Coordinates of C-alpha atoms and ligand atoms in Angstrom, one line a residue:
T1 CA -38.4 -42.3 26.1
A2 CA -42.4 -40.7 25.8
K3 CA -40.5 -37.9 27.4
E4 CA -38.4 -37.4 24.1
K5 CA -41.8 -38.2 21.8
N6 CA -43.7 -35.5 24.0
G7 CA -40.7 -32.9 23.4
S8 CA -40.9 -33.4 19.9
A9 CA -44.3 -33.8 19.3
F10 CA -44.0 -30.2 21.5
V11 CA -41.4 -28.8 19.1
Y12 CA -43.5 -30.0 15.9
Y13 CA -46.2 -28.1 17.3
D14 CA -44.9 -25.5 17.8
D15 CA -43.2 -25.1 14.2
D16 CA -46.8 -25.8 12.5
I17 CA -47.9 -23.1 15.1
R18 CA -45.0 -20.7 13.8
K19 CA -45.4 -22.2 9.5
K20 CA -49.3 -21.1 9.9
T21 CA -47.7 -17.5 11.8
L22 CA -45.4 -16.5 9.2
E23 CA -48.6 -17.6 6.1
D24 CA -51.1 -15.9 8.2
S25 CA -48.8 -13.0 8.1
S26 CA -47.9 -12.5 4.0
L27 CA -52.0 -13.3 2.8
E28 CA -52.5 -10.2 5.2
A29 CA -49.5 -7.9 3.8
E30 CA -50.3 -9.3 0.0
A31 CA -54.4 -8.7 0.8
E32 CA -54.5 -4.7 -0.2
S33 CA -52.8 -5.3 -3.2
A34 CA -54.7 -8.3 -3.8
I35 CA -58.3 -6.6 -4.5
R36 CA -56.5 -3.9 -6.4
N37 CA -55.6 -7.0 -8.7
R38 CA -59.2 -8.1 -8.8
E39 CA -57.8 -11.4 -7.4
F40 CA -61.0 -12.4 -5.3
R41 CA -63.5 -13.9 -7.3
L42 CA -67.5 -13.9 -7.1
Y43 CA -68.7 -17.6 -6.8
M44 CA -72.5 -18.2 -6.7
Q45 CA -74.4 -20.8 -5.5
P46 CA -77.9 -21.3 -6.4
K47 CA -80.5 -21.0 -4.4
V48 CA -83.9 -23.0 -4.9
D49 CA -87.6 -22.7 -4.6
I50 CA -88.7 -25.7 -3.7
Q51 CA -92.5 -24.4 -3.1
N52 CA -92.3 -23.9 -6.9
G53 CA -91.1 -26.3 -8.9
N54 CA -87.6 -26.3 -7.9
R55 CA -87.0 -22.9 -9.2
I56 CA -83.9 -21.0 -9.2
C57 CA -84.8 -18.2 -7.0
G58 CA -81.1 -16.2 -6.5
A59 CA -77.5 -16.9 -5.5
E60 CA -75.2 -16.5 -2.2
V61 CA -72.4 -14.9 -3.8
L62 CA -69.2 -16.1 -1.6
V63 CA -65.2 -14.5 -2.1
R64 CA -62.4 -17.1 -3.5
W65 CA -59.2 -15.7 -3.5
Q66 CA -57.3 -16.9 -6.8
N67 CA -53.8 -16.1 -5.1
P68 CA -51.0 -16.2 -7.5
R69 CA -48.6 -17.9 -4.8
L70 CA -51.4 -20.6 -3.5
G71 CA -53.9 -21.3 -5.9
L72 CA -57.8 -20.7 -5.1
I73 CA -58.3 -20.7 -1.7
P74 CA -61.5 -20.9 -0.3
P75 CA -62.9 -18.2 2.5
G76 CA -62.7 -20.6 5.5
R77 CA -59.0 -19.9 5.1
F78 CA -58.6 -15.9 4.6
I79 CA -61.8 -14.7 6.6
P80 CA -60.9 -15.2 9.9
L81 CA -57.8 -13.3 9.9
F82 CA -58.9 -10.4 7.4
E83 CA -61.4 -10.5 10.9
K84 CA -58.7 -9.7 13.0
S85 CA -58.5 -6.3 11.0
D86 CA -60.2 -4.1 9.4
L87 CA -59.3 -5.5 5.7
I88 CA -63.1 -7.7 6.3
I89 CA -64.7 -4.4 5.2
K90 CA -62.4 -3.2 2.8
L91 CA -63.1 -6.5 1.4
D92 CA -66.9 -7.0 1.8
R93 CA -67.7 -3.5 0.2
Y94 CA -65.0 -5.0 -2.7
M95 CA -67.7 -7.8 -2.8
F96 CA -70.6 -6.1 -3.0
E97 CA -69.8 -3.6 -5.3
Q98 CA -69.0 -6.4 -7.6
A99 CA -71.9 -7.9 -6.8
C100 CA -74.7 -4.6 -7.8
I101 CA -71.4 -4.3 -11.0
W102 CA -73.2 -8.1 -12.6
L103 CA -76.5 -7.6 -11.2
K104 CA -76.5 -5.0 -13.5
S105 CA -75.3 -5.4 -16.0
Y106 CA -77.5 -9.0 -15.7
L107 CA -80.4 -6.7 -15.6
N108 CA -79.8 -5.4 -19.0
G109 CA -78.8 -7.4 -20.5
G110 CA -83.0 -8.7 -19.9
G111 CA -82.1 -11.0 -16.8
R112 CA -85.1 -11.8 -14.9
P113 CA -85.2 -11.0 -11.3
V114 CA -83.4 -13.1 -9.3
N115 CA -82.2 -12.2 -5.4
I116 CA -78.1 -11.8 -5.0
A117 CA -77.7 -12.5 -1.4
V118 CA -74.2 -11.5 0.3
N119 CA -72.2 -11.2 3.0
V120 CA -71.7 -9.0 6.2
S121 CA -68.8 -9.9 8.7
K122 CA -69.8 -8.9 12.4
V123 CA -66.8 -6.5 12.2
G124 CA -68.1 -4.4 8.9
I125 CA -72.1 -4.0 9.9
F126 CA -71.5 -2.2 13.7
Q127 CA -69.0 0.5 11.5
P128 CA -70.1 4.5 11.4
G129 CA -72.1 5.0 7.9
F130 CA -72.4 1.2 7.0
V131 CA -75.7 1.6 6.2
E132 CA -75.5 4.8 4.3
Y133 CA -72.5 3.2 2.5
Y134 CA -74.5 0.2 1.3
A135 CA -77.7 2.5 0.5
A136 CA -75.2 4.8 -2.0
V137 CA -73.6 1.9 -4.0
K138 CA -77.6 0.0 -4.5
K139 CA -78.1 3.4 -5.7
K140 CA -75.3 4.1 -7.3
Y141 CA -75.8 0.7 -9.6
G142 CA -80.1 1.1 -9.4
I143 CA -80.5 -1.6 -7.7
P144 CA -84.3 -2.6 -7.6
D145 CA -85.6 -3.0 -4.0
H146 CA -85.9 -5.8 -2.0
M147 CA -83.1 -7.8 -4.9
L148 CA -80.3 -7.1 -2.5
E149 CA -80.1 -9.8 0.2
L150 CA -77.3 -9.1 3.1
E151 CA -76.8 -12.0 5.1
F152 CA -75.7 -11.4 8.7
T153 CA -74.1 -14.7 10.8
E154 CA -76.0 -15.7 13.8
N155 CA -73.1 -14.8 16.1
I156 CA -73.4 -11.0 15.4
L157 CA -76.4 -11.3 17.9
A158 CA -73.6 -11.9 21.0
V159 CA -72.6 -8.5 19.9
D160 CA -75.1 -6.3 20.4
T161 CA -78.6 -7.6 19.4
E162 CA -80.3 -4.5 19.8
L163 CA -78.2 -2.1 17.7
F164 CA -78.6 -5.2 15.4
C165 CA -82.1 -5.0 14.8
D166 CA -81.9 -0.8 14.4
L167 CA -79.1 -1.3 11.3
V168 CA -81.5 -4.2 10.3
I169 CA -84.1 -2.1 10.4
K170 CA -82.7 1.1 8.8
L171 CA -81.1 -1.2 5.8
R172 CA -85.0 -3.1 5.1
K173 CA -85.7 0.3 4.5
E174 CA -83.2 1.4 2.2
G175 CA -84.7 -1.9 0.3
F176 CA -82.5 -4.7 1.2
L177 CA -83.7 -7.9 2.4
C178 CA -82.1 -8.9 5.5
S179 CA -81.1 -12.6 6.7
L180 CA -79.2 -14.4 10.0
D181 CA -77.4 -16.9 8.4
D182 CA -76.0 -20.0 10.0
F183 CA -79.1 -19.5 12.4
G184 CA -78.9 -22.8 15.2
S185 CA -75.2 -22.8 15.2
G186 CA -74.7 -21.5 18.5
Y187 CA -75.0 -17.9 19.6
S188 CA -78.7 -17.7 19.0
S189 CA -80.7 -17.7 22.0
L190 CA -84.8 -19.1 21.0
N191 CA -86.3 -16.0 22.9
L192 CA -84.4 -13.5 20.3
L193 CA -86.5 -14.2 17.3
K194 CA -89.5 -13.0 18.8
D195 CA -87.6 -9.0 18.2
L196 CA -86.2 -10.3 15.8
P197 CA -86.8 -7.9 12.1
V198 CA -85.2 -10.0 9.7
D199 CA -86.3 -11.3 6.6
A200 CA -85.0 -14.6 6.0
L201 CA -83.7 -17.5 8.9
K202 CA -80.8 -19.6 7.5
L203 CA -81.0 -23.1 9.0
D204 CA -76.9 -24.0 9.3
I205 CA -75.4 -26.2 7.8
M206 CA -75.6 -28.1 11.0
F207 CA -79.1 -29.4 11.1
F208 CA -77.8 -32.2 7.9
R209 CA -75.3 -33.1 8.7
K210 CA -75.2 -36.8 10.4
S211 CA -78.0 -37.0 13.5
R212 CA -77.7 -40.0 15.6
D213 CA -81.9 -39.6 15.0
V214 CA -82.6 -38.5 12.0
R215 CA -86.4 -38.3 13.3
R216 CA -85.4 -35.7 16.2
E217 CA -83.5 -33.5 13.6
R218 CA -86.8 -33.5 11.5
I219 CA -88.8 -32.9 14.4
V220 CA -86.2 -29.9 15.7
V221 CA -86.2 -28.5 12.2
S222 CA -89.8 -28.6 11.1
N223 CA -91.2 -26.6 14.4
F224 CA -88.6 -24.0 13.7
I225 CA -89.6 -24.1 10.2
N226 CA -93.3 -23.2 12.0
M227 CA -92.3 -21.1 13.9
A228 CA -90.6 -18.4 11.4
K229 CA -93.5 -19.2 9.3
Q230 CA -96.0 -18.1 11.4
L231 CA -93.4 -14.7 11.9
N232 CA -93.1 -14.4 8.6
I233 CA -90.2 -15.7 8.4
T234 CA -88.5 -17.0 4.8
T235 CA -86.4 -19.9 5.3
I236 CA -83.3 -21.1 3.9
A237 CA -81.8 -24.9 4.3
E238 CA -78.1 -24.9 4.2
G239 CA -76.0 -27.5 2.7
V240 CA -79.1 -30.1 2.2
E241 CA -76.7 -33.1 0.5
E242 CA -79.7 -35.6 0.4
E243 CA -82.3 -36.3 -1.9
D244 CA -84.5 -37.4 0.9
T245 CA -84.1 -34.0 3.0
V246 CA -85.1 -32.4 0.2
E247 CA -88.4 -33.8 0.1
F248 CA -88.8 -33.5 3.6
L249 CA -88.7 -29.8 3.7
Q250 CA -90.8 -30.3 0.9
N251 CA -93.5 -31.1 3.0
A252 CA -91.8 -29.5 6.0
D253 CA -92.8 -26.3 4.3
C254 CA -89.5 -25.1 3.8
D255 CA -89.5 -22.6 1.3
V256 CA -86.1 -22.8 0.2
I257 CA -82.8 -25.1 -0.3
Q258 CA -79.2 -24.1 -0.8
G259 CA -76.7 -27.0 -1.0
Y260 CA -74.7 -29.0 -3.3
I261 CA -77.5 -31.6 -3.6
F262 CA -79.3 -28.9 -6.7
A263 CA -75.4 -27.1 -7.0
K264 CA -72.1 -26.3 -5.2
P265 CA -70.7 -22.4 -6.1
M266 CA -69.5 -21.8 -9.1
P267 CA -68.2 -18.6 -10.9
K268 CA -70.4 -15.8 -11.6
E269 CA -70.3 -16.4 -15.4
E270 CA -71.5 -20.0 -15.1
F271 CA -74.6 -19.3 -12.8
E272 CA -74.9 -16.5 -15.6
A273 CA -75.2 -19.4 -17.8
M274 CA -77.1 -21.4 -15.9
L275 CA -80.0 -18.6 -15.3
G276 CA -79.6 -18.4 -19.6
R277 CA -80.5 -21.8 -20.1
T278 CA -83.2 -22.5 -17.3
D279 CA -85.4 -21.5 -14.6
H280 CA -85.4 -24.5 -12.5
L281 CA -82.0 -26.8 -11.2
A282 CA -83.5 -31.0 -11.0
I283 CA -81.8 -33.1 -8.1
N284 CA -78.2 -33.7 -8.6
H285 CA -77.7 -37.6 -8.8
N286 CA -73.6 -36.9 -8.8
E287 CA -73.3 -35.3 -5.2
Q288 CA -71.2 -37.3 -4.4
G289 CA -68.6 -36.6 -6.8
Y290 CA -68.2 -33.4 -5.8
Ligands
C2E1 P1 -72.1 -19.2 5.1 O1 -72.5 -17.6 4.2 O2 -73.1 -20.1 5.4 O3 -71.8 -19.8 3.5 C1 -72.1 -21.1 3.2 C2 -71.3 -22.5 3.1 O4 -71.8 -23.2 3.0 C3 -70.9 -21.8 1.7 O5 -68.9 -22.2 2.0 C4 -71.2 -23.0 0.8 O6 -70.6 -23.6 0.1 C5 -71.4 -24.2 1.6 N1 -72.1 -25.2 1.0 C6 -73.3 -24.5 0.6 N2 -74.0 -25.8 -0.1 C7 -73.1 -26.9 0.6 C8 -73.4 -28.4 0.5 O7 -74.5 -29.0 0.7 N3 -72.1 -29.2 1.3 C9 -71.4 -28.3 1.9 N4 -70.7 -29.1 2.2 N5 -71.3 -27.5 2.1 C10 -72.3 -26.3 1.5 P2 -67.4 -20.8 1.7 O8 -68.2 -20.6 0.8 O9 -67.0 -22.0 2.4 O10 -68.0 -20.3 2.2 C11 -67.4 -20.1 4.2 C12 -68.0 -18.7 5.1 O11 -67.7 -18.1 4.5 C13 -69.7 -18.3 4.2 O12 -70.3 -19.1 5.0 C14 -69.6 -17.3 5.0 O13 -69.5 -17.2 6.6 C15 -67.7 -16.8 4.5 N6 -67.7 -15.7 3.6 C16 -67.5 -16.3 2.2 N7 -67.5 -14.9 1.4 C17 -67.9 -13.9 2.6 C18 -68.0 -12.9 2.3 O14 -68.0 -12.3 0.7 N8 -67.9 -11.7 2.9 C19 -67.4 -12.5 4.7 N9 -67.9 -11.8 5.3 N10 -67.8 -13.8 4.4 C20 -68.0 -14.6 3.4
MG2 MG1 -74.5 -16.8 3.8
MG3 MG1 -74.4 -20.5 6.8
MG4 MG1 -71.4 -21.0 7.5

């Protein structure tokens, strides 16, 4: 009967949650030693300056977990879990320091200056000593000013806008670039833009996912870009997968694209090899193959 079906569906659902909870608690238990064992890997996705011949201007560092039991785990699977405890703070600090180590050795090897962006969780930024820690690590590795960028997801604004702006001002005094990630994905209110002291806005991936009406999508996007431009804020379009979007963004005066249309995130060694090989990226016509 229908009732029985409902009953079994409920049991199935319940079982699913239990399985996920078990898996979550084992991931959590494994996390501390995973940092020590260097199981978290730095992937890097190139950022491309579309106003200057598609030059590689930098990369965003994205974490992957090489778990001995489960293989390569994407961040979507464990970041939300880590954000429930201070594991996320440890992971973010680890990723940031590893990024500095990479950048230092790359620059020492004669690499041209690139901009390296690291993500910071909304849990970490409001911890006391946050700015001091990041500034001290930057100094420890002798990274020049304006080469490291910190990305903060837009929902940080829902926590404490005033405090966030103060912290950004301090970070910029320490020579960091600061950007607002996932801009337009939900929490930001447009009026916040007038006081937001950030260097860059990253237009969320959702702007470039299938719209019912591409004409309307483009009107919205180009006006955001215009507004940012007049406020002296760099615009970065994230998640671009289509060639005609690149052309549109070039004409709309968007500064940078980070998307599969140019390159997917890759292990840091591969990114370094790419930089050694070329300064510019071409449109990737095989993007559907990913
Ligand atoms: P995010 O910071 O917004 O990073 C961009 C995400 O979009 C990345 O997913 C990237 O692989 C994906 N992406 C870029 N271009 C395209 C495209 O053209 N098509 C599609 N479909 N996707 C594209 P990823 O690597 O899975 O990371 C997901 C999120 O996990 C990140 O979103 C960020 O919020 C978080 N994350 C990653 N690494 C860290 C970290 O070290 N610390 C913290 N706190 N969060 C991190
Ligand atoms: Mg990001
Ligand atoms: Mg984003
Ligand atoms: Mg995102």
